[in-house]
Short mmCIF file of C-alpha atoms in Angstrom, two decimals:
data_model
loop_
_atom_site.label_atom_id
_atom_site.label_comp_id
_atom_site.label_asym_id
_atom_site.label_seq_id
_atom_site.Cartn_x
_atom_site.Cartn_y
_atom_site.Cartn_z
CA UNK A 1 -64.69 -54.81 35.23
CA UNK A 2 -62.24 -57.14 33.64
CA UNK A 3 -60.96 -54.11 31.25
CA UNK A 4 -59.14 -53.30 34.73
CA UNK A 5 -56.02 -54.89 34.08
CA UNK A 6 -55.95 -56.23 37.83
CA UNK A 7 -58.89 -57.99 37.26
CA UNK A 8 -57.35 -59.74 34.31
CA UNK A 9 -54.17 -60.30 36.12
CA UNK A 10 -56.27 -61.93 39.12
CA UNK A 11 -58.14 -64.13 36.60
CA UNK A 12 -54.71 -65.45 34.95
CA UNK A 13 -53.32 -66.13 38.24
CA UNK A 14 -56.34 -68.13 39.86
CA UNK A 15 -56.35 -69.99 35.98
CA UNK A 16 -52.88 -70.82 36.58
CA UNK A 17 -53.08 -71.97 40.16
CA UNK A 18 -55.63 -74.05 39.69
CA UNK A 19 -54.21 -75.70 36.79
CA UNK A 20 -50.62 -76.46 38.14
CA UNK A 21 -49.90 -78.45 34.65
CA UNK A 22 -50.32 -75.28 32.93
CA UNK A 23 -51.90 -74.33 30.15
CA UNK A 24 -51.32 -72.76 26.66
CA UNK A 25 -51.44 -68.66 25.32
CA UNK A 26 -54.63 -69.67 23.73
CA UNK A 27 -56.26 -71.54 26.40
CA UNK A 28 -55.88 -68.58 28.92
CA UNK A 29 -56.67 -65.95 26.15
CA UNK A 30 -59.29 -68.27 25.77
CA UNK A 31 -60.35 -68.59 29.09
CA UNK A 32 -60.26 -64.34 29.82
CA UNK A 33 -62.72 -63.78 26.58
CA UNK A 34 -65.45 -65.87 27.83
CA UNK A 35 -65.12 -64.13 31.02
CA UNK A 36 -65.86 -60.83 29.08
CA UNK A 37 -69.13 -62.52 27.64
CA UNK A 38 -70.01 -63.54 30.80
CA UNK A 39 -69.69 -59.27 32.11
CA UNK A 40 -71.72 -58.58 28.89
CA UNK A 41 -67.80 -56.44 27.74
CA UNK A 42 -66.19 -56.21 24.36
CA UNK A 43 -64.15 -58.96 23.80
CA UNK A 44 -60.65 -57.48 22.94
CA UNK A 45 -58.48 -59.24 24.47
CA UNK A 46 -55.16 -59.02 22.51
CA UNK A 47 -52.17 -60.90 22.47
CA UNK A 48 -50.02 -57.85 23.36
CA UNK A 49 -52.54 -57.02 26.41
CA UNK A 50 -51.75 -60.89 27.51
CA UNK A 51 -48.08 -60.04 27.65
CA UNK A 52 -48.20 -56.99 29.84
CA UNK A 53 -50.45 -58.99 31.56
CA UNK A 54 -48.14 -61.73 32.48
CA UNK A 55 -45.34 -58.92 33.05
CA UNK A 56 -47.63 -56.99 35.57
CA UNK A 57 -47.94 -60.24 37.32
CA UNK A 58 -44.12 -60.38 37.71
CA UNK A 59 -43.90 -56.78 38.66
CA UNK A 60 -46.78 -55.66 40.87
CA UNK A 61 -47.62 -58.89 42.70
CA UNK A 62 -43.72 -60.75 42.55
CA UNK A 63 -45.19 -63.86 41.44
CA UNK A 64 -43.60 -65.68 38.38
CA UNK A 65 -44.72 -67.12 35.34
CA UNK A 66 -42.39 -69.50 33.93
CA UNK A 67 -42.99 -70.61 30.12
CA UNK A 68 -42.51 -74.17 28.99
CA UNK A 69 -40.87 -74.02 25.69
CA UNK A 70 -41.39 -77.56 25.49
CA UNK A 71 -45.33 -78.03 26.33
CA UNK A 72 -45.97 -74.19 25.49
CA UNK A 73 -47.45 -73.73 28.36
CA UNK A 74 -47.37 -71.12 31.30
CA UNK A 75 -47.07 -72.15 35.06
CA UNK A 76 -46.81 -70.46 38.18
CA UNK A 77 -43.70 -70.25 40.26
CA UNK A 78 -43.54 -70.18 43.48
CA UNK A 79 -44.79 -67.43 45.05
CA UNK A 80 -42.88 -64.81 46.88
CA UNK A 81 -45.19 -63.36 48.64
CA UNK A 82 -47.07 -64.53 50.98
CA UNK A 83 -49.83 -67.05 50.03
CA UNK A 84 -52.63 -66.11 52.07
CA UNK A 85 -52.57 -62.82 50.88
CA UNK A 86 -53.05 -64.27 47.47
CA UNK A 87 -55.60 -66.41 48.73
CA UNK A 88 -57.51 -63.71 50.08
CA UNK A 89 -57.38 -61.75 47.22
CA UNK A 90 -58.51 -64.21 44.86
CA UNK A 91 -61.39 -65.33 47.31
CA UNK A 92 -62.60 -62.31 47.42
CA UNK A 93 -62.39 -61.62 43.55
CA UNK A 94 -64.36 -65.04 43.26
CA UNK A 95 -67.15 -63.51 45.13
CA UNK A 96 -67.30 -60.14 43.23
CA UNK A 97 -67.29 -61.68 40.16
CA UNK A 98 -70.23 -63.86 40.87
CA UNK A 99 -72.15 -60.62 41.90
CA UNK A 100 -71.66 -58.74 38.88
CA UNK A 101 -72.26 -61.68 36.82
CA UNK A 102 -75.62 -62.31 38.07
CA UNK A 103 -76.70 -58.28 38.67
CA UNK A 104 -76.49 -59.21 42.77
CA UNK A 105 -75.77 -61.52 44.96
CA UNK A 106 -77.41 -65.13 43.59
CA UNK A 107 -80.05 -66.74 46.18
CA UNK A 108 -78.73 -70.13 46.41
CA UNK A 109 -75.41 -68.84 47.30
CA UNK A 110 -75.75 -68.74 51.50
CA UNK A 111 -73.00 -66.72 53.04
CA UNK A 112 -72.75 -67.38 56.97
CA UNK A 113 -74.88 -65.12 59.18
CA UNK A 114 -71.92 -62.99 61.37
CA UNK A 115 -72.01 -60.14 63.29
CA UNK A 116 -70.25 -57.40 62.17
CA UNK A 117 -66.69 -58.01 62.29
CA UNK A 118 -64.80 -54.44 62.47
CA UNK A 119 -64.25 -53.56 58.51
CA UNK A 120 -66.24 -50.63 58.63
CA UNK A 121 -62.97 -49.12 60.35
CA UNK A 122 -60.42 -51.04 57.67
CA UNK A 123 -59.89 -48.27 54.91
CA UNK A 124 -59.69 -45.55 57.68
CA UNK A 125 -56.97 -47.65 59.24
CA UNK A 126 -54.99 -48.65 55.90
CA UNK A 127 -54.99 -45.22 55.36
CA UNK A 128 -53.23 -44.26 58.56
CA UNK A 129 -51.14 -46.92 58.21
CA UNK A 130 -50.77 -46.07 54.88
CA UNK A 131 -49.37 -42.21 56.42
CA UNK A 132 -47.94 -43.49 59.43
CA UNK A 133 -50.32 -41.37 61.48
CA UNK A 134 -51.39 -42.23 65.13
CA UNK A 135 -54.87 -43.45 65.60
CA UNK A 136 -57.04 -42.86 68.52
CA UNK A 137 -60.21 -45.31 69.57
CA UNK A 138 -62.96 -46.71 71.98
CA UNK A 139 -61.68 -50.07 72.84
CA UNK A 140 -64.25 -52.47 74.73
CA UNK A 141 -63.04 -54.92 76.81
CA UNK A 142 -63.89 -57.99 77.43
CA UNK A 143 -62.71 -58.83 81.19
CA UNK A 144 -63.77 -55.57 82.89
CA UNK A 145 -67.12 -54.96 80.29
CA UNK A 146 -65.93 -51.13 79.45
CA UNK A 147 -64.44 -48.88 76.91
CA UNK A 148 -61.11 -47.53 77.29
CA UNK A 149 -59.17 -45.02 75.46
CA UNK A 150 -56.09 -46.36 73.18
CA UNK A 151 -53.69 -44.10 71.16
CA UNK A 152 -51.48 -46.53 69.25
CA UNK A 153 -49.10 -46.39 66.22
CA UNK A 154 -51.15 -48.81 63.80
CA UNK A 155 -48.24 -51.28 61.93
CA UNK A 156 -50.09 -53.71 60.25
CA UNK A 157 -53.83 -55.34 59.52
CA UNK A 158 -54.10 -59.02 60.66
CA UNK A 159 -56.85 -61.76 60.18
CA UNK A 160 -57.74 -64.69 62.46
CA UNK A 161 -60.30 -66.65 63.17
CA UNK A 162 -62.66 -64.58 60.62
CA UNK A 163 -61.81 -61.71 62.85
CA UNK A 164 -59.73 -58.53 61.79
CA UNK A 165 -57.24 -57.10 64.43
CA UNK A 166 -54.81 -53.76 63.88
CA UNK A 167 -51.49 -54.64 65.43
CA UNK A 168 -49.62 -52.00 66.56
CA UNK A 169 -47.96 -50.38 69.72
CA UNK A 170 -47.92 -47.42 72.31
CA UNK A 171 -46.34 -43.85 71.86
CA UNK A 172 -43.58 -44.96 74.55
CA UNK A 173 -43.69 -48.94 74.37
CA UNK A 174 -42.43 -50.78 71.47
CA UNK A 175 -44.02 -54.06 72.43
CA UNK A 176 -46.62 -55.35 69.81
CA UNK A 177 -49.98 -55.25 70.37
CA UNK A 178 -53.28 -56.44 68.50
CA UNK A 179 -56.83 -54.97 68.63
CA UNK A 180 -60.31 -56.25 67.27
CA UNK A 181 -61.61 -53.98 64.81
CA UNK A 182 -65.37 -55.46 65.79
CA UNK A 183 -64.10 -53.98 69.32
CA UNK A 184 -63.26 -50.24 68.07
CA UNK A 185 -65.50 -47.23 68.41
CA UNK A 186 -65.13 -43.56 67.55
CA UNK A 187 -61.58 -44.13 65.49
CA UNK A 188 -60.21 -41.28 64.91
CA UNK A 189 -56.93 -40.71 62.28
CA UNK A 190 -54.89 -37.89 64.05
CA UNK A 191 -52.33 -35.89 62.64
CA UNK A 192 -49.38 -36.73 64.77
CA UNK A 193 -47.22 -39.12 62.97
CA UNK A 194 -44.73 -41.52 63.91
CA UNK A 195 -41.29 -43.26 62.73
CA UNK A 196 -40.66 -46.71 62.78
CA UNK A 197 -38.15 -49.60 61.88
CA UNK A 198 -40.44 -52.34 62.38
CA UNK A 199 -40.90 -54.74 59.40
CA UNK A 200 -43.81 -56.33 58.30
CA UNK A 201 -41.48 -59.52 58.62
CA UNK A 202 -41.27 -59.07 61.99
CA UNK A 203 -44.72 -58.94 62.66
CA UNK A 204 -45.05 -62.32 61.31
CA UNK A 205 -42.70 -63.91 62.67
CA UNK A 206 -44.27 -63.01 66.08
CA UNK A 207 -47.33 -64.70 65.32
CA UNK A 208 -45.80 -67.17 63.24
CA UNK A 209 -45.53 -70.10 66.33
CA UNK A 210 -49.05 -69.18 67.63
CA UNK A 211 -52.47 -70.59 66.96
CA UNK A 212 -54.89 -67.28 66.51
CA UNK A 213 -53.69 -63.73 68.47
CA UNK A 214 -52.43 -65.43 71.63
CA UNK A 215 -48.54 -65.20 72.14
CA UNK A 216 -47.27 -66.45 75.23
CA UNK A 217 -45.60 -69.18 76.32
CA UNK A 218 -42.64 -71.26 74.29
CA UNK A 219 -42.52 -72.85 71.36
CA UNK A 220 -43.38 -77.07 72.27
CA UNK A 221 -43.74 -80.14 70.50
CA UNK A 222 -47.17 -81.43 70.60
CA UNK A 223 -48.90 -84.12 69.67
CA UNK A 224 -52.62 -85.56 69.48
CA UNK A 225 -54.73 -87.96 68.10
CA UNK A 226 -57.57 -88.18 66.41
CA UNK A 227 -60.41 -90.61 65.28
CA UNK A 228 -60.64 -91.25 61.59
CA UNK A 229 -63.36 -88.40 60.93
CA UNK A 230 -61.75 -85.55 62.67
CA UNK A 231 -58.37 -86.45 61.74
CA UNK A 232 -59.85 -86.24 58.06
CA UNK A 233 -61.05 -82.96 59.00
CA UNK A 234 -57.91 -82.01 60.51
CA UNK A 235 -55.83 -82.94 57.61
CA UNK A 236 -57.96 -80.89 54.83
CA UNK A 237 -57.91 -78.24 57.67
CA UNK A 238 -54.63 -77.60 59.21
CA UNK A 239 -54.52 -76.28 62.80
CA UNK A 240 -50.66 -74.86 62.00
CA UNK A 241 -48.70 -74.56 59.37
CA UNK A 242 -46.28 -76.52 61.26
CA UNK A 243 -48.62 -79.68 61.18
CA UNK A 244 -47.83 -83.35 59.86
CA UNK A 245 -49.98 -86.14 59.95
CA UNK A 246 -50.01 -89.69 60.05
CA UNK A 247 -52.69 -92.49 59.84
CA UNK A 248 -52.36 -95.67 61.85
CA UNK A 249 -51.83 -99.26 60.32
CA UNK A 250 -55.84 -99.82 61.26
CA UNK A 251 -56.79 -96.48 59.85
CA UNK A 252 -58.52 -95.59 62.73
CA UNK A 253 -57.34 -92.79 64.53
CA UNK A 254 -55.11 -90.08 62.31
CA UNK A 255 -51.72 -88.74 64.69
CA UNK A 256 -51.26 -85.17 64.47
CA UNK A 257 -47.77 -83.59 65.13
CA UNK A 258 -47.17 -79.96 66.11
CA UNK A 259 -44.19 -77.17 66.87
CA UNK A 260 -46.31 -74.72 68.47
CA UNK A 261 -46.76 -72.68 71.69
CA UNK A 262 -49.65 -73.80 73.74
CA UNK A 263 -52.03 -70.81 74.25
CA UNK A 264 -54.77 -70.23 75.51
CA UNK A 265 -56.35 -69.39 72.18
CA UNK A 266 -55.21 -73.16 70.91
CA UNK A 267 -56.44 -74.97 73.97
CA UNK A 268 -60.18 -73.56 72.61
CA UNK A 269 -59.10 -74.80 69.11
CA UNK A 270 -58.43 -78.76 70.97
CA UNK A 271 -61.95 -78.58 73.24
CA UNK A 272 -64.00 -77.98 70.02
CA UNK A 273 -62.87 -81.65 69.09
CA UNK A 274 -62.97 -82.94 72.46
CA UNK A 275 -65.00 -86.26 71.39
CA UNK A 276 -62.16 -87.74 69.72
CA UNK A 277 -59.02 -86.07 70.83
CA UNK A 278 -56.64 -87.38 73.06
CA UNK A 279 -53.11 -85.66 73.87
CA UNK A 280 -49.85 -87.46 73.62
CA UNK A 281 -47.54 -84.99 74.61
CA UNK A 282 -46.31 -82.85 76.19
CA UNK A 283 -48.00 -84.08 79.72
CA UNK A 284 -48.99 -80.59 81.19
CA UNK A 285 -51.03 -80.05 78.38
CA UNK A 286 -52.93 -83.02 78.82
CA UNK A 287 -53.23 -82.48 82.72
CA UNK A 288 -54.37 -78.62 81.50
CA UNK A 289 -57.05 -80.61 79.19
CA UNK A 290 -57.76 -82.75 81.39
CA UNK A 291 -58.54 -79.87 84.30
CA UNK A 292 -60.64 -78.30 81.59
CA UNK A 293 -63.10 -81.30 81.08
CA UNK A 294 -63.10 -82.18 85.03
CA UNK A 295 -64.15 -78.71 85.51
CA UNK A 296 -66.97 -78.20 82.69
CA UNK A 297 -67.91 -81.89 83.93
CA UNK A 298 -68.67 -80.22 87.55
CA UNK A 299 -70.62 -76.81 86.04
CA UNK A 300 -72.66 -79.39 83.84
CA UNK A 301 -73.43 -82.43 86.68
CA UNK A 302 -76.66 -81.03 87.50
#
Protein backbone atom coordinates (compact mmCIF):
# COMPACT_ATOMS: atom_id res chain seq x y z
CA UNK A 1 0.00 0.00 0.00
CA UNK A 2 2.28 2.80 0.97
CA UNK A 3 4.42 2.19 -2.43
CA UNK A 4 1.22 4.21 -3.77
CA UNK A 5 2.60 7.50 -3.70
CA UNK A 6 -0.88 8.89 -2.34
CA UNK A 7 -0.58 6.88 0.48
CA UNK A 8 2.79 8.35 1.26
CA UNK A 9 1.63 11.78 0.49
CA UNK A 10 -1.43 11.21 3.01
CA UNK A 11 1.01 9.93 5.67
CA UNK A 12 3.38 13.17 5.30
CA UNK A 13 0.48 15.37 5.49
CA UNK A 14 -1.34 13.85 8.66
CA UNK A 15 2.69 13.80 10.15
CA UNK A 16 2.81 17.34 9.45
CA UNK A 17 -0.57 18.38 10.75
CA UNK A 18 -0.27 16.87 13.70
CA UNK A 19 3.03 18.20 14.43
CA UNK A 20 2.41 21.99 13.64
CA UNK A 21 6.21 22.71 14.96
CA UNK A 22 7.39 20.67 12.19
CA UNK A 23 9.72 18.31 11.87
CA UNK A 24 13.02 17.45 10.03
CA UNK A 25 13.75 15.39 6.32
CA UNK A 26 14.90 12.63 8.52
CA UNK A 27 12.28 12.51 11.04
CA UNK A 28 9.49 12.16 8.33
CA UNK A 29 11.71 9.80 6.17
CA UNK A 30 11.95 8.35 9.36
CA UNK A 31 8.57 8.23 10.27
CA UNK A 32 7.30 6.72 6.43
CA UNK A 33 9.98 3.63 6.82
CA UNK A 34 8.58 2.32 9.94
CA UNK A 35 5.29 2.57 8.38
CA UNK A 36 6.62 0.15 5.63
CA UNK A 37 7.70 -2.36 8.48
CA UNK A 38 4.61 -2.06 9.93
CA UNK A 39 2.81 -3.25 6.01
CA UNK A 40 5.53 -6.01 6.10
CA UNK A 41 7.02 -3.65 2.43
CA UNK A 42 10.56 -3.02 1.36
CA UNK A 43 11.82 -0.20 2.94
CA UNK A 44 13.05 2.13 0.06
CA UNK A 45 12.15 5.09 0.80
CA UNK A 46 14.59 7.54 -0.91
CA UNK A 47 15.38 10.95 -0.51
CA UNK A 48 14.47 11.80 -4.13
CA UNK A 49 10.95 9.86 -3.65
CA UNK A 50 10.53 12.37 -0.45
CA UNK A 51 10.89 15.32 -2.77
CA UNK A 52 8.33 14.42 -5.37
CA UNK A 53 6.54 13.59 -2.52
CA UNK A 54 6.40 16.96 -0.99
CA UNK A 55 5.93 18.42 -4.69
CA UNK A 56 2.82 16.11 -5.33
CA UNK A 57 1.50 17.53 -2.18
CA UNK A 58 1.78 21.07 -3.67
CA UNK A 59 0.41 19.99 -6.96
CA UNK A 60 -2.38 17.43 -6.63
CA UNK A 61 -3.88 18.39 -3.26
CA UNK A 62 -2.83 22.58 -3.27
CA UNK A 63 -1.58 22.33 0.12
CA UNK A 64 1.92 23.84 0.92
CA UNK A 65 4.89 22.80 2.55
CA UNK A 66 6.98 25.55 3.64
CA UNK A 67 10.74 24.69 4.70
CA UNK A 68 12.40 26.34 7.65
CA UNK A 69 15.89 27.04 6.65
CA UNK A 70 16.46 27.99 10.05
CA UNK A 71 15.04 24.86 12.21
CA UNK A 72 15.24 22.54 8.98
CA UNK A 73 12.14 21.63 9.34
CA UNK A 74 8.93 21.25 7.10
CA UNK A 75 5.44 22.73 8.08
CA UNK A 76 2.21 22.92 6.60
CA UNK A 77 0.68 26.02 5.18
CA UNK A 78 -2.45 26.80 5.21
CA UNK A 79 -4.56 24.90 3.34
CA UNK A 80 -6.38 25.90 0.25
CA UNK A 81 -8.68 23.62 0.02
CA UNK A 82 -11.12 22.92 2.00
CA UNK A 83 -10.33 21.30 5.41
CA UNK A 84 -12.91 18.86 5.86
CA UNK A 85 -12.18 17.32 2.81
CA UNK A 86 -8.73 16.77 4.15
CA UNK A 87 -10.11 15.65 7.24
CA UNK A 88 -12.11 13.13 5.69
CA UNK A 89 -9.56 11.84 3.73
CA UNK A 90 -7.11 11.35 6.31
CA UNK A 91 -9.84 9.77 8.67
CA UNK A 92 -10.55 7.48 6.48
CA UNK A 93 -6.83 6.57 5.57
CA UNK A 94 -6.41 6.17 9.48
CA UNK A 95 -8.92 3.45 9.39
CA UNK A 96 -7.53 1.54 6.32
CA UNK A 97 -4.33 1.55 7.55
CA UNK A 98 -5.22 -0.02 10.82
CA UNK A 99 -6.98 -2.85 8.77
CA UNK A 100 -4.20 -3.81 6.71
CA UNK A 101 -1.90 -3.57 9.52
CA UNK A 102 -3.60 -6.03 11.59
CA UNK A 103 -4.91 -8.52 8.45
CA UNK A 104 -8.76 -7.10 9.40
CA UNK A 105 -10.46 -5.05 11.28
CA UNK A 106 -8.92 -5.31 15.18
CA UNK A 107 -11.68 -6.46 17.89
CA UNK A 108 -11.22 -3.85 20.40
CA UNK A 109 -11.71 -1.24 17.85
CA UNK A 110 -15.89 -0.71 18.11
CA UNK A 111 -17.20 1.22 15.19
CA UNK A 112 -20.90 2.54 15.87
CA UNK A 113 -23.72 0.18 14.85
CA UNK A 114 -25.64 2.39 11.78
CA UNK A 115 -27.92 1.54 9.34
CA UNK A 116 -26.89 1.75 6.06
CA UNK A 117 -26.34 5.18 5.08
CA UNK A 118 -26.66 5.43 1.06
CA UNK A 119 -22.82 4.74 -0.16
CA UNK A 120 -23.67 1.80 -1.94
CA UNK A 121 -25.00 4.43 -4.63
CA UNK A 122 -21.70 6.93 -4.12
CA UNK A 123 -19.28 5.68 -6.99
CA UNK A 124 -22.32 5.33 -9.38
CA UNK A 125 -23.11 8.93 -8.58
CA UNK A 126 -19.38 10.40 -8.68
CA UNK A 127 -19.31 8.88 -11.81
CA UNK A 128 -22.27 10.72 -13.28
CA UNK A 129 -21.22 13.59 -11.78
CA UNK A 130 -18.02 12.87 -12.88
CA UNK A 131 -19.80 12.86 -16.88
CA UNK A 132 -22.34 15.28 -16.19
CA UNK A 133 -25.02 12.72 -16.98
CA UNK A 134 -28.65 12.89 -15.56
CA UNK A 135 -29.52 10.39 -12.95
CA UNK A 136 -32.82 8.83 -12.41
CA UNK A 137 -34.05 7.24 -8.79
CA UNK A 138 -36.69 5.88 -6.22
CA UNK A 139 -36.86 8.57 -3.70
CA UNK A 140 -38.81 7.67 -0.34
CA UNK A 141 -40.31 10.18 1.45
CA UNK A 142 -40.66 10.82 4.62
CA UNK A 143 -44.02 12.99 5.06
CA UNK A 144 -46.29 11.07 2.65
CA UNK A 145 -44.40 7.31 3.41
CA UNK A 146 -43.89 6.62 -0.59
CA UNK A 147 -41.45 6.48 -3.39
CA UNK A 148 -41.45 8.97 -6.02
CA UNK A 149 -39.67 9.28 -9.20
CA UNK A 150 -36.75 12.09 -9.43
CA UNK A 151 -34.67 12.87 -12.59
CA UNK A 152 -32.11 15.42 -11.45
CA UNK A 153 -28.77 16.86 -12.74
CA UNK A 154 -26.43 15.52 -9.79
CA UNK A 155 -23.79 18.73 -8.91
CA UNK A 156 -22.13 17.73 -6.01
CA UNK A 157 -21.83 14.92 -2.97
CA UNK A 158 -22.49 16.44 0.52
CA UNK A 159 -22.12 15.02 4.15
CA UNK A 160 -24.11 15.90 7.28
CA UNK A 161 -24.97 14.58 10.18
CA UNK A 162 -23.15 11.11 9.20
CA UNK A 163 -25.57 11.15 6.36
CA UNK A 164 -24.61 11.47 2.55
CA UNK A 165 -26.96 13.65 0.32
CA UNK A 166 -26.46 14.32 -3.76
CA UNK A 167 -27.31 17.95 -4.31
CA UNK A 168 -28.45 18.76 -7.44
CA UNK A 169 -31.47 20.22 -9.46
CA UNK A 170 -34.38 19.59 -12.02
CA UNK A 171 -34.16 19.44 -15.93
CA UNK A 172 -36.17 22.90 -15.98
CA UNK A 173 -35.48 24.40 -12.35
CA UNK A 174 -32.19 25.67 -11.38
CA UNK A 175 -32.96 25.80 -7.69
CA UNK A 176 -30.67 23.48 -5.54
CA UNK A 177 -31.79 20.57 -4.16
CA UNK A 178 -30.36 17.74 -1.77
CA UNK A 179 -31.28 14.01 -1.57
CA UNK A 180 -30.37 11.17 1.01
CA UNK A 181 -28.48 8.57 -0.61
CA UNK A 182 -29.87 6.03 2.39
CA UNK A 183 -33.30 7.30 0.69
CA UNK A 184 -32.44 6.25 -3.11
CA UNK A 185 -33.55 3.10 -4.85
CA UNK A 186 -33.14 1.74 -8.36
CA UNK A 187 -30.45 4.69 -9.46
CA UNK A 188 -30.04 4.62 -12.66
CA UNK A 189 -26.99 6.75 -14.70
CA UNK A 190 -28.76 7.77 -18.03
CA UNK A 191 -27.22 8.93 -21.01
CA UNK A 192 -28.69 12.34 -21.40
CA UNK A 193 -26.25 14.86 -20.27
CA UNK A 194 -26.43 18.25 -19.12
CA UNK A 195 -24.47 21.77 -19.08
CA UNK A 196 -23.95 23.77 -16.24
CA UNK A 197 -22.27 26.99 -14.75
CA UNK A 198 -22.77 26.18 -11.27
CA UNK A 199 -19.62 26.13 -9.05
CA UNK A 200 -18.82 23.98 -6.43
CA UNK A 201 -18.32 27.42 -4.54
CA UNK A 202 -21.64 28.12 -4.86
CA UNK A 203 -22.89 25.15 -3.47
CA UNK A 204 -21.17 25.96 -0.35
CA UNK A 205 -21.89 28.98 0.15
CA UNK A 206 -25.61 27.93 0.17
CA UNK A 207 -25.15 25.75 2.98
CA UNK A 208 -22.54 27.68 4.44
CA UNK A 209 -25.12 29.77 7.13
CA UNK A 210 -27.10 26.54 7.87
CA UNK A 211 -26.83 23.94 10.58
CA UNK A 212 -27.24 20.35 8.61
CA UNK A 213 -29.43 20.36 4.98
CA UNK A 214 -32.08 22.84 6.13
CA UNK A 215 -31.95 26.30 4.29
CA UNK A 216 -34.59 28.58 5.02
CA UNK A 217 -35.01 31.42 6.82
CA UNK A 218 -32.26 34.48 7.33
CA UNK A 219 -29.16 34.62 8.57
CA UNK A 220 -29.63 35.77 12.79
CA UNK A 221 -27.55 36.34 15.63
CA UNK A 222 -28.05 33.85 18.26
CA UNK A 223 -27.08 33.22 21.39
CA UNK A 224 -27.32 30.48 24.27
CA UNK A 225 -26.01 29.30 27.27
CA UNK A 226 -24.80 26.52 28.60
CA UNK A 227 -23.85 24.75 31.95
CA UNK A 228 -20.20 24.04 32.45
CA UNK A 229 -20.39 20.32 31.01
CA UNK A 230 -22.20 20.95 27.83
CA UNK A 231 -20.61 24.12 27.15
CA UNK A 232 -17.29 21.95 27.41
CA UNK A 233 -18.84 19.74 25.01
CA UNK A 234 -19.92 22.46 22.89
CA UNK A 235 -16.62 24.08 22.69
CA UNK A 236 -14.53 20.77 21.61
CA UNK A 237 -17.65 20.31 19.35
CA UNK A 238 -18.69 23.28 17.44
CA UNK A 239 -22.36 23.59 16.38
CA UNK A 240 -21.12 26.27 13.41
CA UNK A 241 -18.25 27.33 12.16
CA UNK A 242 -19.44 30.68 12.98
CA UNK A 243 -19.32 29.88 16.83
CA UNK A 244 -17.42 31.81 19.74
CA UNK A 245 -17.49 31.07 23.19
CA UNK A 246 -17.12 32.52 26.40
CA UNK A 247 -16.99 31.24 30.07
CA UNK A 248 -18.48 33.26 32.90
CA UNK A 249 -16.42 34.89 35.83
CA UNK A 250 -17.93 31.75 38.10
CA UNK A 251 -17.16 29.25 35.43
CA UNK A 252 -20.38 27.94 35.51
CA UNK A 253 -22.31 28.22 32.57
CA UNK A 254 -20.13 28.63 29.05
CA UNK A 255 -22.07 31.58 26.52
CA UNK A 256 -22.25 30.48 23.09
CA UNK A 257 -22.52 33.07 20.20
CA UNK A 258 -23.86 32.31 16.72
CA UNK A 259 -24.47 33.98 12.95
CA UNK A 260 -26.72 31.42 11.73
CA UNK A 261 -30.22 30.85 10.25
CA UNK A 262 -32.55 29.18 12.60
CA UNK A 263 -33.85 25.94 10.94
CA UNK A 264 -35.62 23.54 11.66
CA UNK A 265 -32.74 21.10 11.41
CA UNK A 266 -30.80 23.39 14.26
CA UNK A 267 -33.77 23.67 16.57
CA UNK A 268 -33.25 19.49 16.83
CA UNK A 269 -29.48 20.23 17.32
CA UNK A 270 -30.66 22.84 20.70
CA UNK A 271 -33.48 20.11 22.16
CA UNK A 272 -30.77 17.38 22.33
CA UNK A 273 -29.18 19.69 25.11
CA UNK A 274 -32.32 20.83 26.49
CA UNK A 275 -31.17 20.17 30.30
CA UNK A 276 -28.86 22.95 30.33
CA UNK A 277 -29.65 25.28 27.54
CA UNK A 278 -31.25 28.40 27.81
CA UNK A 279 -31.68 30.99 24.79
CA UNK A 280 -30.65 34.58 25.00
CA UNK A 281 -31.55 35.82 21.83
CA UNK A 282 -33.18 36.37 19.45
CA UNK A 283 -36.74 36.11 21.46
CA UNK A 284 -38.81 34.10 18.81
CA UNK A 285 -36.48 31.49 19.06
CA UNK A 286 -36.84 31.11 22.58
CA UNK A 287 -40.77 31.43 22.41
CA UNK A 288 -40.28 28.58 19.36
CA UNK A 289 -38.21 26.53 22.19
CA UNK A 290 -40.19 27.24 24.52
CA UNK A 291 -43.55 25.98 22.40
CA UNK A 292 -41.46 22.90 21.76
CA UNK A 293 -40.98 21.84 25.50
CA UNK A 294 -44.71 23.03 26.48
CA UNK A 295 -45.83 20.77 23.82
CA UNK A 296 -43.61 17.47 24.43
CA UNK A 297 -44.49 18.41 28.22
CA UNK A 298 -48.38 17.80 27.23
CA UNK A 299 -47.68 14.36 24.90
CA UNK A 300 -45.53 13.15 28.00
CA UNK A 301 -48.03 14.30 31.22
CA UNK A 302 -49.56 11.03 31.38
Amino acid sequence: MLSNKISRQLIIINLLSENSEGLTKSEIIGNIEHKFKLSNEPTNYLELTFKRDLQSIRNDFKIDVNYNKKDKTYQLGVLSIDDSRIELLLNSFKIFTVILNHSGLPEYIIPEKRKSNGLKNIATITEAIGVKKYILFDYFKYDSNVFESKKIKPLALKESKNRWYVIGYYENNNEIRAFGLDRINNLKVLEQGFKTKLKIETINNYYKDSFAMFTDGEVENVTLSFDLRDGNYINSHPIHFSQKCEINQEKTRYFIYLKIKITLDFMMELMSRAWSLKVIEPLHLRDKMVTFFEEALDRNKN
